[in-house]
Coordinates of C-alpha atoms in Angstrom, one line a residue:
Chain A
M1 CA 22.1 -15.3 10.0
T2 CA 22.7 -14.5 6.5
P3 CA 20.0 -12.5 4.5
N4 CA 19.4 -15.5 2.1
T5 CA 18.3 -17.7 5.0
A6 CA 14.7 -17.4 5.9
W7 CA 14.4 -15.6 9.0
S8 CA 12.7 -17.6 12.0
V9 CA 8.9 -17.1 12.8
P10 CA 8.0 -16.1 15.3
F11 CA 11.1 -13.4 14.8
I12 CA 12.5 -12.6 18.0
L13 CA 15.5 -10.0 18.1
G14 CA 18.7 -11.2 19.6
P15 CA 22.4 -11.1 19.0
Q16 CA 22.2 -14.0 16.5
N17 CA 20.0 -11.8 14.3
L18 CA 20.8 -8.3 14.5
A19 CA 21.7 -7.9 10.5
I20 CA 20.6 -4.6 9.4
D21 CA 18.0 -5.9 6.7
A22 CA 16.7 -8.2 9.7
V23 CA 16.1 -5.4 12.1
V24 CA 14.9 -3.0 9.5
S25 CA 12.4 -5.5 8.1
F26 CA 11.4 -6.5 11.7
C27 CA 10.7 -2.7 12.7
V28 CA 8.7 -2.0 9.7
S29 CA 6.8 -5.3 10.2
V30 CA 5.9 -4.2 13.7
L31 CA 4.9 -0.7 12.7
L32 CA 2.4 -2.2 10.0
A33 CA 1.1 -4.8 12.5
V34 CA 0.4 -2.3 15.1
L35 CA -1.2 0.1 12.6
V36 CA -3.6 -2.1 10.9
N37 CA -4.6 -3.6 14.5
A38 CA -5.3 -0.2 16.0
E39 CA -7.0 1.2 13.0
A40 CA -9.2 -1.9 12.6
Q41 CA -10.3 -1.7 16.1
A42 CA -11.1 2.2 15.3
F43 CA -13.0 1.1 12.3
A44 CA -15.1 -1.5 14.1
S45 CA -15.8 0.8 17.1
T46 CA -17.1 3.7 14.6
F47 CA -19.0 0.8 12.4
L48 CA -20.8 -0.4 15.7
G49 CA -21.9 2.9 16.8
D50 CA -18.9 4.7 18.7
S51 CA -18.6 7.4 16.0
R52 CA -16.2 10.2 17.2
I53 CA -15.6 13.0 14.8
G54 CA -12.2 14.7 15.2
A55 CA -10.9 12.1 17.8
K56 CA -7.1 12.1 18.1
D57 CA -6.6 8.3 18.6
R58 CA -7.9 7.1 15.7
F59 CA -8.0 7.2 11.8
H60 CA -4.7 9.3 11.8
F61 CA -3.0 6.1 10.3
N62 CA 0.3 7.3 11.9
A63 CA 1.9 4.0 13.2
F64 CA 4.2 5.8 15.7
L65 CA 1.1 7.3 17.2
H66 CA -0.3 4.0 17.7
L67 CA 2.8 2.6 19.6
D68 CA 2.4 1.7 23.2
I69 CA 5.4 1.7 25.5
L70 CA 4.8 -2.1 27.0
G71 CA 3.5 -3.2 23.7
S72 CA 6.7 -2.2 22.0
I73 CA 8.9 -3.8 24.6
C74 CA 6.9 -6.9 24.4
Y75 CA 7.9 -6.9 20.5
L76 CA 11.6 -6.5 21.4
V77 CA 11.5 -9.3 24.1
G78 CA 8.9 -11.9 22.6
G79 CA 8.3 -11.1 19.1
F80 CA 4.7 -10.1 19.6
G81 CA 2.8 -7.0 21.1
W82 CA 0.0 -4.8 20.9
P83 CA -1.0 -1.1 19.9
R84 CA -2.0 1.9 22.5
T85 CA -5.3 0.8 23.9
M86 CA -8.0 2.7 21.9
E87 CA -10.9 4.3 23.8
I88 CA -14.1 2.8 23.5
D89 CA -17.2 4.7 24.5
R90 CA -19.4 1.6 25.3
S91 CA -22.5 3.5 26.2
K92 CA -22.9 4.1 22.5
F93 CA -22.9 0.5 21.5
A94 CA -26.3 -1.2 21.2
H95 CA -25.0 -4.4 22.9
P96 CA -22.0 -3.0 24.9
R97 CA -20.4 -6.3 26.1
L98 CA -20.6 -8.1 22.7
Y99 CA -19.5 -5.1 20.5
T100 CA -16.6 -4.3 23.0
V101 CA -15.3 -7.9 22.3
I102 CA -16.0 -7.5 18.4
T103 CA -14.2 -4.3 18.5
R104 CA -11.1 -5.7 20.2
L105 CA -11.2 -8.8 18.1
A106 CA -11.1 -6.7 14.9
G107 CA -7.4 -5.9 15.5
P108 CA -6.2 -9.5 15.2
V109 CA -8.5 -10.2 12.3
A110 CA -6.9 -7.2 10.4
N111 CA -3.5 -8.7 11.2
F112 CA -4.5 -11.7 9.1
L113 CA -5.8 -9.5 6.5
L114 CA -2.4 -7.9 6.4
A115 CA -0.7 -11.3 6.4
G116 CA -2.8 -12.2 3.4
I117 CA -1.9 -9.0 1.6
A118 CA 1.8 -9.6 2.3
G119 CA 1.5 -13.0 1.2
S120 CA 0.1 -12.1 -2.1
L121 CA 2.7 -9.5 -2.6
A122 CA 5.2 -12.2 -1.9
A123 CA 3.4 -14.3 -4.7
V124 CA 3.7 -11.6 -7.2
M125 CA 7.5 -11.1 -6.5
K126 CA 8.0 -15.0 -6.8
S127 CA 6.4 -14.8 -10.1
F128 CA 9.0 -12.4 -11.2
E129 CA 11.7 -14.6 -9.3
W130 CA 12.4 -12.1 -6.9
D131 CA 12.8 -13.1 -3.2
P132 CA 10.2 -11.8 -1.1
L133 CA 12.2 -12.3 2.3
V134 CA 10.8 -8.7 3.8
F135 CA 7.2 -9.8 3.0
L136 CA 7.7 -12.9 4.6
M137 CA 8.8 -11.2 7.7
V138 CA 5.6 -9.0 7.5
I139 CA 3.5 -12.1 7.2
G140 CA 5.3 -13.6 10.1
V141 CA 5.1 -10.7 12.4
S142 CA 1.4 -10.0 11.6
I143 CA 0.4 -13.7 12.3
T144 CA 2.5 -13.7 15.6
T145 CA 0.6 -10.5 16.6
A146 CA -2.8 -11.9 15.9
I147 CA -2.3 -15.4 17.4
Y148 CA -0.9 -14.0 20.7
N149 CA -3.9 -12.3 21.2
L150 CA -5.3 -15.5 22.5
I151 CA -3.5 -15.0 25.8
P152 CA -6.3 -14.3 27.9
L153 CA -4.7 -11.0 29.4
P154 CA -5.5 -7.6 28.5
P155 CA -4.8 -5.6 26.2
L156 CA -4.8 -8.7 24.2
A157 CA -8.2 -9.4 22.6
M158 CA -9.0 -12.6 24.5
G159 CA -8.0 -10.7 27.7
F160 CA -10.9 -8.2 26.8
L161 CA -13.3 -11.1 26.4
V162 CA -12.2 -12.4 30.1
C163 CA -12.7 -8.8 30.9
E164 CA -16.3 -8.9 29.9
L165 CA -16.9 -12.0 31.9
I166 CA -16.2 -10.3 35.3
P167 CA -19.5 -9.0 36.7
P168 CA -20.1 -5.2 35.9
D169 CA -20.6 -4.4 39.2
D170 CA -17.0 -5.6 40.3
V171 CA -15.3 -2.4 39.0
R172 CA -12.2 -3.0 41.4
T173 CA -11.4 -6.6 39.9
R174 CA -11.9 -5.3 36.3
S175 CA -9.6 -2.2 36.8
L176 CA -7.0 -4.3 38.5
F177 CA -7.1 -6.9 35.6
L178 CA -6.8 -4.0 32.9
Q179 CA -3.9 -2.5 34.7
A180 CA -1.9 -5.8 35.5
G181 CA -2.5 -7.3 32.2
P182 CA 0.2 -5.6 30.2
F183 CA 2.7 -6.0 33.0
L184 CA 2.0 -9.7 33.4
I185 CA 2.5 -10.3 29.6
V186 CA 5.7 -8.7 29.4
A187 CA 7.0 -10.5 32.7
L188 CA 6.0 -13.8 31.1
A189 CA 7.7 -12.9 27.9
L190 CA 10.6 -11.7 29.7
L191 CA 10.6 -15.0 31.8
E192 CA 10.5 -17.2 28.8
R193 CA 13.4 -15.0 27.1
I194 CA 15.7 -15.3 30.4
T195 CA 14.9 -19.0 31.6
H196 CA 14.8 -20.3 27.9
Q197 CA 11.7 -22.5 29.2
G198 CA 8.6 -22.4 27.0
I199 CA 5.5 -20.9 29.0
I200 CA 3.3 -19.7 26.2
S201 CA 5.3 -20.3 22.9
P202 CA 5.0 -24.1 23.0
Y203 CA 1.2 -23.6 22.7
V204 CA 0.9 -20.8 20.4
N205 CA 4.1 -21.2 18.1
P206 CA 2.9 -24.2 16.3
I207 CA -0.4 -22.4 15.2
I208 CA 1.8 -19.5 14.1
E209 CA 4.0 -21.7 11.9
A210 CA 1.0 -23.7 10.6
I211 CA -0.5 -20.4 9.5
F212 CA 2.6 -18.8 8.2
T213 CA 3.2 -22.0 6.1
Y214 CA -0.3 -21.5 4.3
F215 CA 0.1 -17.7 4.0
R216 CA 3.5 -17.9 2.4
G217 CA 2.5 -20.4 -0.3
V218 CA 5.4 -22.8 -0.2
Chain B
M1 CA -17.0 32.7 -13.2
A2 CA -14.1 32.4 -15.7
D3 CA -14.5 29.6 -18.2
K4 CA -10.7 28.8 -18.2
V5 CA -8.3 27.7 -15.4
P6 CA -5.4 30.1 -14.7
G7 CA -2.0 29.5 -16.2
K8 CA -1.1 28.8 -12.7
A9 CA -3.1 25.5 -12.7
W10 CA -1.4 23.9 -15.7
K11 CA 2.0 24.9 -14.1
V12 CA 0.8 23.0 -10.8
V13 CA -0.1 19.9 -13.1
F14 CA 3.2 19.7 -15.0
C15 CA 5.4 20.3 -11.9
G16 CA 3.2 17.6 -10.1
T17 CA 4.0 15.3 -12.9
A18 CA 7.6 16.3 -12.6
V19 CA 8.0 15.4 -9.0
N20 CA 6.2 12.0 -9.7
L21 CA 8.7 11.4 -12.4
C22 CA 11.4 11.6 -9.7
L23 CA 9.4 9.4 -7.2
G24 CA 8.6 6.6 -9.8
I25 CA 12.4 5.4 -9.5
L26 CA 11.1 2.1 -7.9
Y27 CA 10.1 0.7 -11.1
A28 CA 13.6 0.9 -12.3
W29 CA 15.3 -0.7 -9.4
S30 CA 16.4 -3.8 -11.3
V31 CA 18.9 -1.7 -13.3
W32 CA 21.0 -1.5 -10.4
T33 CA 20.6 -4.9 -9.1
K34 CA 21.5 -6.4 -12.5
Q35 CA 25.1 -5.1 -12.0
L36 CA 25.4 -6.3 -8.4
I37 CA 23.9 -9.7 -8.1
S38 CA 26.0 -12.8 -8.2
V39 CA 24.9 -15.6 -6.0
P40 CA 28.1 -17.7 -6.1
K41 CA 30.1 -14.6 -5.4
A42 CA 27.9 -13.1 -2.9
G43 CA 29.8 -11.1 -0.2
Q44 CA 32.9 -10.6 -2.3
L45 CA 34.2 -7.6 -3.4
I46 CA 33.5 -6.5 -7.1
T47 CA 37.1 -5.5 -8.5
E48 CA 36.1 -4.6 -11.9
G49 CA 33.4 -3.1 -14.1
P50 CA 30.5 -0.6 -12.9
G51 CA 29.8 -2.3 -9.5
L52 CA 33.6 -1.7 -8.6
G53 CA 34.0 -1.4 -4.8
W54 CA 30.5 -2.7 -4.1
T55 CA 30.2 -6.6 -2.8
Y56 CA 28.1 -9.0 -4.8
L57 CA 24.5 -9.5 -3.7
T58 CA 22.3 -12.5 -3.5
N59 CA 18.7 -12.2 -5.1
A60 CA 17.3 -11.9 -1.5
Q61 CA 19.5 -9.1 -0.8
A62 CA 18.9 -7.4 -4.0
A63 CA 15.1 -7.5 -3.5
N64 CA 15.2 -6.5 0.2
P65 CA 15.8 -2.6 -0.5
F66 CA 13.0 -2.8 -3.0
S67 CA 10.5 -4.7 -0.6
L68 CA 11.4 -2.2 2.2
C69 CA 10.8 0.8 0.2
V70 CA 7.3 -0.5 -1.1
L71 CA 6.3 -1.2 2.5
I72 CA 7.5 2.1 3.9
F73 CA 5.7 3.9 0.9
A74 CA 2.5 2.1 2.0
L75 CA 3.1 2.8 5.7
L76 CA 3.5 6.5 5.0
M77 CA 1.2 7.1 2.2
I78 CA -1.9 8.2 4.3
P79 CA 0.3 10.2 6.8
G80 CA 1.7 12.0 3.7
G81 CA -1.7 12.6 2.5
R82 CA -2.4 14.2 5.9
I83 CA 0.8 16.4 5.7
Q84 CA -0.5 17.5 2.2
D85 CA -3.9 18.4 3.5
K86 CA -2.8 20.3 6.7
M87 CA 0.7 21.8 5.5
G88 CA 0.2 22.0 1.8
P89 CA 1.7 20.3 -1.4
K90 CA 5.0 22.3 -1.5
V91 CA 6.0 20.7 1.9
G92 CA 4.9 17.4 1.0
A93 CA 6.5 17.2 -2.4
I94 CA 9.9 18.9 -1.3
T95 CA 10.2 16.9 1.9
G96 CA 9.4 13.7 0.2
G97 CA 11.4 14.4 -2.9
L98 CA 14.5 15.4 -0.7
F99 CA 14.3 12.2 1.2
L100 CA 14.3 10.2 -1.9
A101 CA 17.4 12.3 -3.1
L102 CA 19.2 11.9 0.1
G103 CA 18.6 8.2 0.0
C104 CA 19.9 7.9 -3.3
I105 CA 23.1 9.7 -2.4
I106 CA 23.6 7.8 0.8
A107 CA 23.2 4.5 -1.3
G108 CA 25.6 5.8 -3.7
L109 CA 28.4 7.1 -1.4
T110 CA 28.3 4.1 1.1
K111 CA 28.8 1.6 -1.7
S112 CA 27.4 -1.2 0.5
Y113 CA 24.3 -3.3 1.1
T114 CA 23.5 -1.3 4.4
G115 CA 23.6 1.8 2.2
L116 CA 20.9 0.4 0.1
I117 CA 18.9 -0.8 2.8
I118 CA 19.1 2.6 4.6
G119 CA 19.3 4.7 1.5
F120 CA 17.1 3.3 -0.9
G121 CA 14.9 1.3 1.3
V122 CA 14.1 3.4 4.2
F123 CA 14.8 7.0 3.1
G124 CA 13.5 6.2 -0.4
G125 CA 10.3 4.7 1.0
I126 CA 9.9 7.7 3.2
G127 CA 10.3 10.0 0.4
M128 CA 7.9 8.3 -1.8
G129 CA 5.3 7.8 1.0
I130 CA 5.3 11.5 1.9
G131 CA 5.9 13.0 -1.6
Y132 CA 3.4 10.7 -3.6
A133 CA 0.4 12.2 -1.8
A134 CA 1.2 15.9 -2.6
P135 CA 1.0 16.6 -6.3
T136 CA -2.3 15.0 -7.3
P137 CA -4.7 16.6 -4.8
A138 CA -3.1 20.1 -5.5
A139 CA -3.4 19.6 -9.2
L140 CA -7.1 18.5 -8.9
S141 CA -8.0 21.7 -6.5
W142 CA -7.8 23.8 -9.7
F143 CA -9.9 22.0 -12.0
G144 CA -13.5 21.1 -12.1
P145 CA -14.9 17.7 -12.2
H146 CA -14.9 17.5 -16.0
K147 CA -11.4 17.8 -16.0
R148 CA -10.1 15.8 -13.0
G149 CA -9.7 12.4 -14.9
L150 CA -7.3 13.9 -17.3
I151 CA -5.3 15.9 -14.4
A152 CA -5.0 12.7 -12.3
G153 CA -4.0 10.8 -15.3
L154 CA -1.3 13.2 -16.2
V155 CA 0.0 13.6 -12.6
V156 CA -0.1 10.0 -11.8
G157 CA 1.2 9.0 -15.2
G158 CA 4.4 10.8 -14.1
Y159 CA 5.1 8.0 -11.3
G160 CA 4.2 5.1 -13.8
G161 CA 6.2 6.6 -16.8
A162 CA 9.2 7.3 -14.5
A163 CA 10.8 3.8 -15.6
L164 CA 10.7 4.8 -19.3
Y165 CA 13.4 7.3 -18.6
I166 CA 15.1 6.5 -15.5
A167 CA 16.0 2.9 -16.7
P168 CA 17.7 4.0 -19.7
L169 CA 19.2 7.0 -17.9
A170 CA 20.5 5.0 -15.0
T171 CA 21.7 2.3 -17.6
Y172 CA 23.8 5.1 -19.3
L173 CA 25.1 6.5 -15.9
I174 CA 26.2 3.1 -14.7
G175 CA 27.8 2.5 -18.0
A176 CA 29.4 5.8 -17.8
Y177 CA 30.4 6.5 -14.4
G178 CA 29.7 3.3 -12.2
V179 CA 26.9 2.2 -9.9
A180 CA 27.8 4.5 -6.9
S181 CA 28.1 7.8 -9.2
S182 CA 24.8 6.9 -10.9
F183 CA 22.9 7.0 -7.5
V184 CA 24.7 10.1 -6.4
I185 CA 24.0 12.0 -9.8
L186 CA 20.3 10.8 -9.8
G187 CA 20.0 12.0 -6.2
I188 CA 21.4 15.4 -6.9
F189 CA 19.3 15.6 -10.1
F190 CA 16.2 14.7 -8.1
A191 CA 16.8 17.3 -5.3
A192 CA 17.1 20.1 -8.1
V193 CA 13.9 18.7 -9.7
V194 CA 11.8 18.7 -6.5
I195 CA 13.0 21.8 -5.1
I196 CA 12.2 23.7 -8.6
A197 CA 9.0 21.8 -9.3
G198 CA 7.7 21.3 -5.8
S199 CA 7.9 25.1 -4.9
Q200 CA 5.6 25.6 -7.9
L201 CA 2.9 23.5 -6.3
S202 CA 0.0 25.0 -4.7
K203 CA -3.6 24.4 -3.9
A204 CA -6.1 26.6 -5.3
P205 CA -6.7 29.8 -3.0
P206 CA -9.8 29.8 -0.7
G207 CA -12.9 31.0 -2.6
Y208 CA -11.5 29.7 -6.0
V209 CA -14.2 28.3 -8.0
A210 CA -12.8 25.9 -10.7
P211 CA -14.4 26.5 -13.9
A212 CA -17.5 24.5 -15.1
L213 CA -17.9 22.6 -18.2
V214 CA -19.4 25.1 -20.8
T215 CA -22.3 23.4 -22.5
K216 CA -24.6 24.7 -25.3
A217 CA -28.1 25.6 -24.4
G218 CA -30.2 22.7 -24.1
A219 CA -27.3 20.1 -24.2
A220 CA -27.0 17.4 -21.9
P221 CA -25.2 18.2 -18.5
A222 CA -21.7 17.2 -18.0
K223 CA -21.0 13.6 -17.3
A224 CA -18.5 14.2 -14.7
A225 CA -20.0 16.1 -11.8
G226 CA -18.5 16.4 -8.4
T227 CA -19.6 17.2 -4.8
L228 CA -19.1 20.8 -3.5
V229 CA -18.8 19.6 0.1
D230 CA -15.5 18.6 1.5
W231 CA -16.0 15.3 3.4
A232 CA -13.6 14.7 6.7
P233 CA -11.9 11.6 6.5
S234 CA -13.7 10.0 9.5
E235 CA -17.1 10.9 7.7
I236 CA -16.6 9.0 4.5
F237 CA -16.7 5.6 6.4
K238 CA -20.4 6.2 6.9
A239 CA -21.0 6.3 3.1
W240 CA -21.4 2.9 1.6
Q241 CA -20.1 4.6 -1.6
F242 CA -16.7 4.5 0.2
Y243 CA -16.8 0.8 0.4
A244 CA -18.0 0.6 -3.3
L245 CA -14.9 2.7 -4.3
V246 CA -12.7 0.3 -2.4
F247 CA -14.3 -2.8 -4.1
M248 CA -14.1 -1.1 -7.4
F249 CA -10.2 -0.5 -6.6
I250 CA -9.9 -4.2 -5.6
G251 CA -11.5 -5.0 -9.2
T252 CA -9.0 -3.1 -11.2
T253 CA -6.0 -4.1 -9.2
Q254 CA -6.7 -7.9 -8.8
S255 CA -7.0 -8.4 -12.6
G256 CA -4.2 -6.2 -13.6
L257 CA -1.8 -7.7 -11.3
L258 CA -2.9 -11.3 -12.1
V259 CA -2.1 -10.8 -15.7
I260 CA 1.1 -8.9 -15.0
A261 CA 2.1 -11.4 -12.4
N262 CA 1.4 -14.5 -14.6
A263 CA 1.3 -13.6 -18.3
A264 CA 4.3 -11.2 -18.3
P265 CA 6.7 -13.8 -16.7
I266 CA 5.4 -16.7 -19.1
G267 CA 6.1 -13.8 -22.0
T268 CA 9.3 -12.9 -21.0
K269 CA 10.6 -16.4 -20.9
I270 CA 9.3 -17.0 -24.6
L271 CA 11.0 -13.6 -25.6
G272 CA 14.3 -14.7 -23.9
A273 CA 17.1 -12.0 -24.6
S274 CA 14.1 -9.7 -25.9
A275 CA 12.3 -9.9 -22.6
W276 CA 13.0 -6.3 -21.8
L277 CA 10.4 -5.5 -24.7
L278 CA 7.5 -6.6 -22.9
V279 CA 8.8 -5.0 -19.7
S280 CA 9.2 -1.6 -21.4
W281 CA 5.9 -2.3 -23.3
G282 CA 4.3 -2.9 -20.0
G283 CA 5.8 0.4 -18.5
L284 CA 4.8 2.4 -21.4
I285 CA 1.1 1.3 -21.5
N286 CA 0.9 1.5 -17.8
A287 CA 1.7 5.3 -18.2
L288 CA -0.4 6.0 -21.1
G289 CA -3.4 4.1 -19.6
R290 CA -3.4 6.5 -16.7
V291 CA -3.6 9.5 -18.9
G292 CA -5.8 8.1 -21.6
T293 CA -8.4 6.6 -19.1
G294 CA -8.2 9.9 -17.2
M295 CA -9.0 11.7 -20.4
Y296 CA -12.0 9.8 -21.5
S297 CA -13.4 9.4 -18.3
D298 CA -14.0 13.3 -18.5
K299 CA -15.8 12.9 -21.7
I300 CA -17.9 9.8 -21.1
G301 CA -18.1 9.8 -17.3
R302 CA -16.0 7.9 -14.7
G303 CA -18.7 4.8 -14.5
N304 CA -18.7 4.4 -18.2
A305 CA -14.7 4.7 -18.4
Y306 CA -14.5 2.1 -15.6
A307 CA -17.0 -0.1 -17.3
V308 CA -15.0 0.1 -20.7
N309 CA -11.6 -0.7 -19.3
C310 CA -12.9 -3.3 -16.9
L311 CA -15.1 -5.2 -19.7
V312 CA -12.5 -5.2 -22.2
S313 CA -10.1 -6.6 -19.5
A314 CA -12.6 -9.2 -18.4
A315 CA -12.8 -10.3 -22.1
C316 CA -9.3 -10.6 -22.2
L317 CA -9.2 -12.8 -19.1
F318 CA -11.7 -15.2 -20.6
L319 CA -9.5 -15.6 -23.6
L320 CA -6.3 -15.7 -21.6
P321 CA -6.0 -19.3 -21.4
S322 CA -6.2 -19.6 -25.0
I323 CA -3.7 -16.8 -25.6
L324 CA -0.9 -18.3 -23.2
G325 CA -1.4 -21.8 -24.8
S326 CA -1.1 -20.4 -28.4
N327 CA 2.3 -18.8 -27.5
N328 CA 1.5 -16.0 -30.0
I329 CA 3.7 -13.1 -29.0
L330 CA 1.4 -10.7 -30.7
L331 CA -1.5 -11.8 -28.8
M332 CA 0.6 -11.9 -25.5
F333 CA 1.7 -8.1 -26.1
L334 CA -2.0 -7.2 -26.6
A335 CA -3.1 -9.1 -23.2
V336 CA -0.4 -7.7 -21.0
G337 CA -0.9 -4.2 -22.8
I338 CA -4.8 -4.4 -21.9
A339 CA -4.0 -5.6 -18.4
Y340 CA -1.6 -2.7 -17.8
W341 CA -3.9 -0.2 -19.3
Q342 CA -6.7 -1.0 -17.0
Y343 CA -4.4 -1.5 -14.1
G344 CA -2.9 2.1 -14.8
G345 CA -6.4 3.3 -15.7
G346 CA -7.6 2.4 -12.2
L347 CA -4.9 4.4 -10.5
A348 CA -6.0 7.5 -12.6
L349 CA -9.8 6.9 -12.1
M350 CA -9.8 6.3 -8.5
P351 CA -8.2 9.6 -7.4
A352 CA -10.8 11.3 -9.7
Y353 CA -13.7 9.4 -8.3
T354 CA -12.7 10.1 -4.7
A355 CA -12.5 13.8 -5.6
D356 CA -15.9 13.6 -7.1
F357 CA -17.6 12.1 -4.1
F358 CA -15.7 13.6 -1.2
G359 CA -14.3 16.7 -2.3
P360 CA -10.9 17.9 -3.1
K361 CA -10.1 19.7 0.4
N362 CA -9.2 16.2 2.2
L363 CA -8.3 14.1 -0.8
G364 CA -4.8 13.4 0.3
M365 CA -6.1 11.5 3.4
N366 CA -9.4 10.4 1.8
Y367 CA -7.7 8.9 -1.3
G368 CA -5.1 7.3 1.2
L369 CA -8.2 5.5 2.8
V370 CA -9.7 4.4 -0.8
F371 CA -6.2 3.0 -1.6
I372 CA -6.8 0.3 0.7
G373 CA -8.6 -1.3 -2.1
W374 CA -5.3 -1.4 -4.1
G375 CA -3.7 -3.5 -1.4
L376 CA -6.7 -5.9 -1.0
G377 CA -6.5 -6.4 -4.8
F378 CA -3.4 -8.5 -4.4
F379 CA -5.2 -11.2 -3.0
M380 CA -6.2 -12.5 -6.2
T381 CA -2.4 -13.3 -7.2
R382 CA -2.3 -15.4 -3.8
L383 CA -5.8 -17.0 -4.5
A384 CA -4.6 -17.8 -8.1
G385 CA -1.7 -19.8 -6.6
T386 CA -4.1 -21.9 -4.4
I387 CA -6.3 -22.4 -7.6
K388 CA -3.4 -23.6 -9.6
D389 CA -2.5 -26.0 -6.9
I390 CA -5.8 -27.6 -6.7
T391 CA -6.7 -27.5 -10.5
G392 CA -3.2 -27.6 -12.0
S393 CA -3.9 -24.5 -14.1
L394 CA -4.6 -20.8 -13.7
D395 CA -7.5 -21.0 -16.0
W396 CA -10.1 -20.7 -13.3
A397 CA -8.2 -17.9 -11.8
F398 CA -8.5 -16.0 -14.7
Y399 CA -12.1 -16.7 -15.0
L400 CA -12.7 -15.7 -11.4
S401 CA -10.8 -12.5 -11.8
A402 CA -13.1 -11.7 -15.0
L403 CA -16.1 -12.3 -12.8
V404 CA -14.9 -10.1 -10.1
L405 CA -14.5 -7.3 -12.6
I406 CA -18.0 -7.7 -14.1
V407 CA -19.3 -7.6 -10.6
A408 CA -17.2 -4.3 -10.0
V409 CA -18.6 -2.8 -13.1
L410 CA -22.2 -3.6 -11.7
V411 CA -21.1 -2.0 -8.4
S412 CA -19.9 1.3 -10.5
W413 CA -23.1 1.6 -12.2
V414 CA -25.2 1.7 -9.1
T415 CA -22.5 3.9 -7.2
K416 CA -23.7 7.5 -7.3
R417 CA -22.1 10.3 -5.5
P418 CA -23.2 10.4 -1.9
M419 CA -25.0 13.3 -0.3
H420 CA -23.4 15.1 2.7
L421 CA -26.3 15.2 5.1
G422 CA -24.8 17.4 7.5
S423 CA -24.5 20.3 5.0
G424 CA -28.0 19.5 3.5
E425 CA -26.3 18.8 0.0
V426 CA -28.8 18.1 -2.8
R427 CA -27.8 16.4 -6.0

């Protein structure tokens, strides 16, 4: 793929698009998407009552420390992923179930915000007749990260919503769901990649493409 | 308490400016791309001229190293602030500067698009992200609140003013030695400057008390007054004033960029071959706006300085549709100048505001958090595009931007320094 051709959205790394600019742009976009997703969760959690001065897993704004192994593998396999799950002390929330879901949803919301900023930067570059290809990659990866949170498996946002619907006294099911979730998501992404059969992508990709078209401001 | 800062303080300020004068190479990027872009010949080897040995680039290829540099800069700015806060400004400035220098040398030696991506885009971005956060907090730690505006303006003015000397210097080097050598020479030059200037940077020693403004008996107290408590980054989220600062940053950024992104391209089209005049004018005013705004914010107070800049800019935005319609070059220069001054002024005011509100110790990280407002300010240019699609003109975008500025001024008037409850601070 030549650099003056728009990179695909969602962008999935493969032998056909291993050009240096595409790979570097994708990696930087992933780091940004993971960073804002995790820090937004940290912010929402703090704002809603779980304040932790000196906590090691939040507000350091170091993208590398937010990378999750399975989440990163998923980015490489399926073009979407998630940050390391941030610890939340639900007992500090006034409404534990609701606030936990809001905290987890803050991640994808922040990804949309990032896509908006990148879209705005792209608009500024276009006004100077500069090609904003890299910023379009940031928009694409951010939106992909946000929309794939619709998959109802943890650690994606909708997965945590499902988790909250499990009766609180059924600790075993909840724990199993939380542990198996990331592996199931990676397995689904791998299965799609290997078989070339759409499992999740036919449902979410049209949404991603429509939102991307809006943000890029054609 | 001494009434004058030690000589070391001014040395830190000017060395900080020198470091930023190297880091600001980003603004001069187009000087190199001009030599390398040729869409019809993209991918072919350049066989003559300054670009000998390189291959021609497309517009997208030329923009990609710049875009990556901006993104990596943004990604590392807050961790860079943390490095400054934890390990000191010497480490931050020298590490950042050396990354940039190495990036330039890699770009020059490889003579390739890959070299530009890795060298300028990745290494340059890392260098800027780590280095940019180092000089300002170090310089501010030596001065009291009554000088913070000027000091922040002088140090960040170095970054804005870099284009003024790097662009002509690079143009000369490209003409005399070629594109590759110009990168290598500048890389070596940057390395030398950041090692010398960076090694002179230091924070004020523990126990140092910055001199306060000497006022005559019975005179009004100093306009700029700061906290004596150093807020931790996680604490500032609890103060509503943090959100007010972010909103104020959005205000200055959105209006400045709206004019820069829309009026400046129209102006350059009208000027044709003399378009560089408007670009250089913008660069000059951007740098002067940082120093000038910082200076008068110390005299009249941050809030008043913010209000002056924003209200003049708002008036300019209300008049902008008429100015653009008139095709009057003089008025165009004036409008672009006001936008750049206000935009640059915001970049000088906000670190000073952050230091006044949350103390100098964790300024690197705290200012990085307030800097989120700068990113959010870009929304207006995107929104302007949507408004133009709907209404057919940018007029309502300019009016909306002016209104945001006015609201930001109102916010600045009601925003007073927060009290740190944990330390029992009183105003």
